[in-house]
Amino acid sequence: MRTLWKNCHIATMAQGRYSIIENAAIVTSGELIHWIGPHGQLADSGFDGTVDLGGAWVTPGLIDCHTHAVFGGNRSGEFEQRLQGVSYAEIAAAGGGIASTVRATRAASEDELYASAERRLRHLLKEGVTTVEMKSGYGLDLENERKLLRVIRRLGNTQPVTVRSTCLAAHALPPEYIGRADDYINHICGHMLPALAAEGLVDAVDAFCEYLAFSPEQVEQVFITAGQLGLPVKLHAEQLSSLGGSGLAARYQALSADHLEFMTEDDAIAMAAAGTVAVLLPGAFYFLRETQLPPLDTLRQHGVSIALATDMNPGTSPGLSLRLMMNMGCTLFRMTPEETLAGVTLNAAKALGLGDSHGSLEVGKVADFVAWDIERPADLSYWLGGDLDKRIVRHGVESMI
Ligand code: DI6
Ligand code: FE
């Protein structure tokens, strides 16, 4: 099935950078891009179908490369407490925070978790997300981490979106292990990760490296086990303090290090050399009312690829819009609209290990793209969320969401 998509302008993101073709066309063959270029140069004819995009701007399908979209319960009460001046750390110390989501997640059935995650996922799909990463990390024992990862796989099998699953068993200390963090890390490495990987539930392994979670030494044990299982790693690093997690991630050729507000120049040098993507999460920065900005100039200067994601989670970033994150990337972090677009396409694909097949519109890549009724690509970063008029094409077929 060969389809001609004509009468459009395209921000291709080809060859690893922001690049555009005006008065363009795309030919898809099955789920792949067969040809792309200025319409005047198209030599082929005899298509099975032709779609007139009416002068739309086409971008690669958006990619949300960091979410915790599957969880039970609700933390808007904690949000109200924080508005009264109670800190995130105080709420956590009183048994709230991640621990409260763990209790609610353990109590929820797989079907209940699927239904609530599907509702949240729908917001992303409606705004043009065609690939999403989702982490476990609110189960914190074998049975409940398996339950979350199975929901993630099921969303990938039933929803019109490519889903990558990440095991974040090293997210927080479960109540059974209070005061025994090393024992929990041993349990993850000796039992949980090998079992979950053997069941085909894991595409990558993540951990939370922070003074209120796990130390670099503990994270390194998890990374060593992931390596033995043939799984790539990523890391929540330098969100609230500088512990050297991003340098550690680079030493283990991590796909990404995420958050990074407190990273150093040496961390950036190590990440650039390893090809580790910096995933910035302005929703968490905004929602926690942080003031320490991630070092954009240092990242740019050393050529680190920069991605942006929602971090959708109930505690620190209840973000249902990747496009809102594009705006926050510009307004809060002083990124350019070209950088934010690369951050939710090209570099987000790289952060998921999908750089060869996704994230840009080039011959041989997967035909995931969005045709937007906007005047300029920068409009995607300009509007604060909202449902812009668009058509979403996934695997070469228009997706009705
Ligand atoms: N970093 C975060 O900001 C979230 N997890 C993480 O590793 C917090 C998640 C939560 O509060 O539920
Ligand atoms: Fe996160």
Short mmCIF file of N, CA and C in Angstrom, two decimals, residues 146-258:
data_model
loop_
_atom_site.label_atom_id
_atom_site.label_comp_id
_atom_site.label_asym_id
_atom_site.label_seq_id
_atom_site.Cartn_x
_atom_site.Cartn_y
_atom_site.Cartn_z
N ARG A 146 5.68 -6.45 38.49
CA ARG A 146 5.21 -7.24 37.34
C ARG A 146 3.85 -6.75 36.88
N LYS A 147 2.98 -6.47 37.85
CA LYS A 147 1.63 -5.99 37.51
C LYS A 147 1.70 -4.69 36.71
N LEU A 148 2.57 -3.77 37.13
CA LEU A 148 2.71 -2.49 36.40
C LEU A 148 3.28 -2.71 35.01
N LEU A 149 4.30 -3.55 34.91
CA LEU A 149 4.94 -3.78 33.60
C LEU A 149 3.99 -4.50 32.65
N ARG A 150 3.15 -5.35 33.19
CA ARG A 150 2.16 -6.03 32.34
C ARG A 150 1.12 -5.03 31.82
N VAL A 151 0.74 -4.07 32.66
CA VAL A 151 -0.19 -3.02 32.20
C VAL A 151 0.48 -2.21 31.09
N ILE A 152 1.76 -1.91 31.26
CA ILE A 152 2.48 -1.12 30.25
C ILE A 152 2.51 -1.89 28.92
N ARG A 153 2.83 -3.18 28.97
CA ARG A 153 2.83 -3.99 27.74
C ARG A 153 1.44 -4.03 27.11
N ARG A 154 0.41 -4.15 27.97
CA ARG A 154 -0.95 -4.24 27.45
C ARG A 154 -1.36 -2.93 26.77
N LEU A 155 -0.95 -1.80 27.34
CA LEU A 155 -1.25 -0.51 26.68
C LEU A 155 -0.59 -0.47 25.30
N GLY A 156 0.64 -0.98 25.21
CA GLY A 156 1.34 -1.00 23.93
C GLY A 156 0.67 -1.90 22.91
N ASN A 157 0.05 -2.98 23.40
CA ASN A 157 -0.61 -3.92 22.48
C ASN A 157 -2.00 -3.49 22.07
N THR A 158 -2.62 -2.59 22.83
CA THR A 158 -4.02 -2.27 22.54
C THR A 158 -4.25 -0.81 22.12
N GLN A 159 -3.32 0.09 22.42
CA GLN A 159 -3.52 1.51 22.09
C GLN A 159 -2.70 1.87 20.84
N PRO A 160 -3.15 2.88 20.10
CA PRO A 160 -2.45 3.26 18.87
C PRO A 160 -1.19 4.08 19.17
N VAL A 161 -0.22 3.46 19.81
CA VAL A 161 1.00 4.16 20.21
C VAL A 161 2.09 3.11 20.45
N THR A 162 3.32 3.46 20.14
CA THR A 162 4.45 2.58 20.44
C THR A 162 4.85 2.83 21.89
N VAL A 163 4.91 1.77 22.69
CA VAL A 163 5.20 1.92 24.12
C VAL A 163 6.50 1.22 24.48
N ARG A 164 7.38 1.90 25.17
CA ARG A 164 8.61 1.29 25.70
C ARG A 164 8.47 1.19 27.21
N SER A 165 8.83 0.05 27.77
CA SER A 165 8.68 -0.15 29.21
C SER A 165 10.03 -0.05 29.91
N THR A 166 10.04 0.63 31.05
CA THR A 166 11.25 0.77 31.84
C THR A 166 10.98 0.26 33.25
N CYS A 167 11.87 -0.61 33.75
CA CYS A 167 11.71 -1.10 35.12
C CYS A 167 12.42 -0.14 36.08
N LEU A 168 11.64 0.48 36.96
CA LEU A 168 12.17 1.43 37.94
C LEU A 168 11.94 0.86 39.35
N ALA A 169 12.32 -0.40 39.54
CA ALA A 169 12.16 -1.00 40.87
C ALA A 169 12.96 -0.21 41.91
N ALA A 170 14.09 0.39 41.50
CA ALA A 170 14.91 1.19 42.42
C ALA A 170 14.43 2.65 42.41
N HIS A 171 13.14 2.83 42.70
CA HIS A 171 12.54 4.17 42.73
C HIS A 171 12.53 4.71 44.16
N ALA A 172 12.16 3.84 45.09
CA ALA A 172 12.07 4.22 46.51
C ALA A 172 12.20 2.95 47.33
N LEU A 173 12.41 3.12 48.61
CA LEU A 173 12.54 1.96 49.49
C LEU A 173 11.14 1.48 49.90
N PRO A 174 10.79 0.22 49.62
CA PRO A 174 9.46 -0.25 50.02
C PRO A 174 9.39 -0.38 51.54
N PRO A 175 8.18 -0.31 52.13
CA PRO A 175 8.05 -0.31 53.60
C PRO A 175 8.70 -1.53 54.25
N GLU A 176 8.68 -2.69 53.56
CA GLU A 176 9.26 -3.91 54.12
C GLU A 176 10.77 -3.80 54.33
N TYR A 177 11.40 -2.85 53.66
CA TYR A 177 12.86 -2.76 53.68
C TYR A 177 13.38 -1.50 54.37
N ILE A 178 12.54 -0.81 55.12
CA ILE A 178 13.00 0.44 55.76
C ILE A 178 14.25 0.14 56.60
N GLY A 179 15.28 0.97 56.39
CA GLY A 179 16.54 0.77 57.11
C GLY A 179 17.43 -0.30 56.50
N ARG A 180 16.99 -0.92 55.40
CA ARG A 180 17.78 -2.00 54.78
C ARG A 180 17.87 -1.79 53.26
N ALA A 181 18.35 -0.61 52.89
CA ALA A 181 18.37 -0.28 51.46
C ALA A 181 19.27 -1.24 50.67
N ASP A 182 20.42 -1.61 51.25
CA ASP A 182 21.31 -2.51 50.51
C ASP A 182 20.64 -3.87 50.26
N ASP A 183 19.86 -4.33 51.24
CA ASP A 183 19.15 -5.61 51.06
C ASP A 183 18.14 -5.50 49.91
N TYR A 184 17.46 -4.35 49.84
CA TYR A 184 16.49 -4.18 48.75
C TYR A 184 17.21 -4.17 47.39
N ILE A 185 18.33 -3.48 47.31
CA ILE A 185 19.09 -3.46 46.06
C ILE A 185 19.52 -4.89 45.69
N ASN A 186 19.96 -5.67 46.69
CA ASN A 186 20.33 -7.07 46.42
C ASN A 186 19.14 -7.86 45.91
N HIS A 187 17.98 -7.58 46.47
CA HIS A 187 16.76 -8.28 46.04
C HIS A 187 16.40 -7.92 44.59
N ILE A 188 16.54 -6.64 44.26
CA ILE A 188 16.28 -6.21 42.88
C ILE A 188 17.24 -6.94 41.93
N CYS A 189 18.52 -6.94 42.30
CA CYS A 189 19.54 -7.50 41.39
C CYS A 189 19.47 -9.03 41.34
N GLY A 190 19.19 -9.65 42.47
CA GLY A 190 19.22 -11.11 42.51
C GLY A 190 17.92 -11.76 42.05
N HIS A 191 16.80 -11.09 42.24
CA HIS A 191 15.51 -11.73 41.95
C HIS A 191 14.62 -10.94 40.98
N MET A 192 14.33 -9.69 41.35
CA MET A 192 13.30 -8.98 40.59
C MET A 192 13.69 -8.75 39.13
N LEU A 193 14.84 -8.12 38.91
CA LEU A 193 15.20 -7.79 37.52
C LEU A 193 15.38 -9.04 36.66
N PRO A 194 16.11 -10.08 37.14
CA PRO A 194 16.25 -11.27 36.28
C PRO A 194 14.89 -11.88 35.92
N ALA A 195 13.96 -11.92 36.89
CA ALA A 195 12.66 -12.54 36.62
C ALA A 195 11.85 -11.70 35.63
N LEU A 196 11.81 -10.39 35.84
CA LEU A 196 11.00 -9.53 34.97
C LEU A 196 11.59 -9.47 33.56
N ALA A 197 12.92 -9.49 33.48
CA ALA A 197 13.56 -9.49 32.16
C ALA A 197 13.26 -10.80 31.43
N ALA A 198 13.30 -11.91 32.16
CA ALA A 198 13.05 -13.21 31.53
C ALA A 198 11.62 -13.30 31.00
N GLU A 199 10.71 -12.55 31.62
CA GLU A 199 9.31 -12.56 31.16
C GLU A 199 9.09 -11.59 29.99
N GLY A 200 10.17 -10.94 29.53
CA GLY A 200 10.06 -10.05 28.38
C GLY A 200 9.33 -8.76 28.69
N LEU A 201 9.34 -8.34 29.94
CA LEU A 201 8.55 -7.17 30.33
C LEU A 201 9.36 -5.87 30.35
N VAL A 202 10.68 -5.97 30.12
CA VAL A 202 11.55 -4.82 30.37
C VAL A 202 12.34 -4.43 29.12
N ASP A 203 12.24 -3.16 28.71
CA ASP A 203 13.07 -2.66 27.61
C ASP A 203 14.29 -1.90 28.12
N ALA A 204 14.19 -1.33 29.32
CA ALA A 204 15.32 -0.58 29.90
C ALA A 204 15.16 -0.55 31.42
N VAL A 205 16.26 -0.20 32.10
CA VAL A 205 16.27 -0.19 33.56
C VAL A 205 16.64 1.21 34.04
N ASP A 206 15.89 1.71 35.02
CA ASP A 206 16.07 3.07 35.54
C ASP A 206 16.23 2.98 37.06
N ALA A 207 16.72 4.03 37.67
CA ALA A 207 16.80 4.11 39.14
C ALA A 207 16.72 5.59 39.52
N PHE A 208 16.44 5.84 40.81
CA PHE A 208 16.34 7.21 41.32
C PHE A 208 17.55 7.44 42.21
N CYS A 209 18.52 8.19 41.70
CA CYS A 209 19.75 8.46 42.43
C CYS A 209 19.59 9.81 43.13
N GLU A 210 19.34 9.77 44.45
CA GLU A 210 19.05 11.02 45.17
C GLU A 210 19.24 10.76 46.66
N TYR A 211 19.48 11.80 47.43
CA TYR A 211 19.70 11.57 48.86
C TYR A 211 18.48 10.96 49.53
N LEU A 212 17.26 11.21 48.98
CA LEU A 212 16.09 10.59 49.59
C LEU A 212 15.70 9.28 48.89
N ALA A 213 16.58 8.77 48.01
CA ALA A 213 16.31 7.48 47.35
C ALA A 213 17.58 6.60 47.43
N PHE A 214 18.31 6.42 46.33
CA PHE A 214 19.45 5.50 46.34
C PHE A 214 20.76 6.20 46.00
N SER A 215 21.86 5.68 46.58
CA SER A 215 23.18 6.28 46.40
C SER A 215 23.77 5.82 45.06
N PRO A 216 24.79 6.54 44.56
CA PRO A 216 25.45 6.09 43.33
C PRO A 216 25.98 4.66 43.44
N GLU A 217 26.48 4.28 44.61
CA GLU A 217 27.00 2.91 44.77
C GLU A 217 25.87 1.89 44.61
N GLN A 218 24.71 2.20 45.18
CA GLN A 218 23.58 1.27 45.05
C GLN A 218 23.07 1.23 43.61
N VAL A 219 23.02 2.39 42.97
CA VAL A 219 22.58 2.44 41.57
C VAL A 219 23.54 1.63 40.70
N GLU A 220 24.83 1.70 41.00
CA GLU A 220 25.81 0.98 40.18
C GLU A 220 25.54 -0.53 40.21
N GLN A 221 25.12 -1.06 41.35
CA GLN A 221 24.78 -2.49 41.41
C GLN A 221 23.64 -2.81 40.43
N VAL A 222 22.66 -1.94 40.40
CA VAL A 222 21.52 -2.14 39.49
C VAL A 222 22.00 -2.08 38.03
N PHE A 223 22.89 -1.14 37.74
CA PHE A 223 23.41 -1.01 36.37
C PHE A 223 24.20 -2.25 35.96
N ILE A 224 24.99 -2.79 36.89
CA ILE A 224 25.78 -3.99 36.57
C ILE A 224 24.85 -5.15 36.23
N THR A 225 23.79 -5.30 37.03
CA THR A 225 22.82 -6.38 36.75
C THR A 225 22.14 -6.15 35.41
N ALA A 226 21.75 -4.92 35.12
CA ALA A 226 21.10 -4.63 33.83
C ALA A 226 22.04 -5.03 32.69
N GLY A 227 23.31 -4.68 32.82
CA GLY A 227 24.29 -5.03 31.79
C GLY A 227 24.37 -6.53 31.59
N GLN A 228 24.36 -7.28 32.70
CA GLN A 228 24.41 -8.74 32.59
C GLN A 228 23.17 -9.29 31.88
N LEU A 229 22.06 -8.59 32.03
CA LEU A 229 20.82 -9.04 31.39
C LEU A 229 20.67 -8.48 29.97
N GLY A 230 21.67 -7.69 29.53
CA GLY A 230 21.63 -7.13 28.18
C GLY A 230 20.64 -5.98 28.03
N LEU A 231 20.33 -5.30 29.15
CA LEU A 231 19.35 -4.21 29.09
C LEU A 231 20.03 -2.85 29.22
N PRO A 232 19.63 -1.86 28.41
CA PRO A 232 20.19 -0.52 28.55
C PRO A 232 19.68 0.15 29.82
N VAL A 233 20.42 1.16 30.29
CA VAL A 233 20.03 1.84 31.53
C VAL A 233 19.75 3.32 31.29
N LYS A 234 19.02 3.92 32.24
CA LYS A 234 18.78 5.37 32.30
C LYS A 234 18.77 5.74 33.77
N LEU A 235 18.76 7.02 34.08
CA LEU A 235 18.84 7.37 35.50
C LEU A 235 18.16 8.70 35.81
N HIS A 236 17.39 8.73 36.92
CA HIS A 236 16.93 9.99 37.51
C HIS A 236 18.13 10.54 38.29
N ALA A 237 18.69 11.64 37.84
CA ALA A 237 19.94 12.10 38.45
C ALA A 237 19.93 13.61 38.65
N GLU A 238 20.56 14.04 39.74
CA GLU A 238 20.81 15.48 39.97
C GLU A 238 19.53 16.30 39.95
N GLN A 239 18.42 15.72 40.47
CA GLN A 239 17.17 16.49 40.49
C GLN A 239 17.16 17.48 41.67
N LEU A 240 17.56 16.99 42.84
CA LEU A 240 17.47 17.82 44.05
C LEU A 240 18.83 18.13 44.65
N SER A 241 19.86 17.37 44.22
CA SER A 241 21.22 17.57 44.74
C SER A 241 22.20 16.97 43.75
N SER A 242 23.49 17.28 43.92
CA SER A 242 24.50 16.80 42.97
C SER A 242 25.24 15.61 43.57
N LEU A 243 24.91 14.41 43.11
CA LEU A 243 25.54 13.20 43.66
C LEU A 243 26.45 12.52 42.64
N GLY A 244 26.54 13.05 41.43
CA GLY A 244 27.38 12.41 40.41
C GLY A 244 26.68 11.30 39.65
N GLY A 245 25.37 11.22 39.78
CA GLY A 245 24.62 10.17 39.09
C GLY A 245 24.74 10.25 37.57
N SER A 246 24.78 11.46 37.03
CA SER A 246 24.82 11.55 35.57
C SER A 246 26.17 11.10 35.02
N GLY A 247 27.24 11.35 35.78
CA GLY A 247 28.56 10.84 35.37
C GLY A 247 28.57 9.32 35.43
N LEU A 248 27.97 8.76 36.48
CA LEU A 248 27.86 7.30 36.61
C LEU A 248 27.06 6.73 35.43
N ALA A 249 25.95 7.39 35.10
CA ALA A 249 25.12 6.93 33.97
C ALA A 249 25.96 6.91 32.69
N ALA A 250 26.75 7.95 32.48
CA ALA A 250 27.58 8.01 31.27
C ALA A 250 28.58 6.86 31.26
N ARG A 251 29.15 6.54 32.42
CA ARG A 251 30.13 5.43 32.47
C ARG A 251 29.47 4.11 32.06
N TYR A 252 28.19 3.98 32.27
CA TYR A 252 27.47 2.75 31.88
C TYR A 252 26.71 2.94 30.57
N GLN A 253 27.18 3.92 29.74
CA GLN A 253 26.58 4.16 28.42
C GLN A 253 25.05 4.27 28.50
N ALA A 254 24.58 4.96 29.52
CA ALA A 254 23.13 5.10 29.68
C ALA A 254 22.50 5.77 28.45
N LEU A 255 21.28 5.36 28.14
CA LEU A 255 20.55 6.02 27.06
C LEU A 255 20.30 7.47 27.44
N SER A 256 19.97 7.70 28.72
CA SER A 256 19.67 9.07 29.15
C SER A 256 19.96 9.24 30.63
N ALA A 257 20.18 10.50 31.02
CA ALA A 257 20.14 10.90 32.43
C ALA A 257 19.09 12.01 32.47
N ASP A 258 18.21 11.95 33.48
CA ASP A 258 16.99 12.75 33.45
C ASP A 258 16.88 13.67 34.67
#
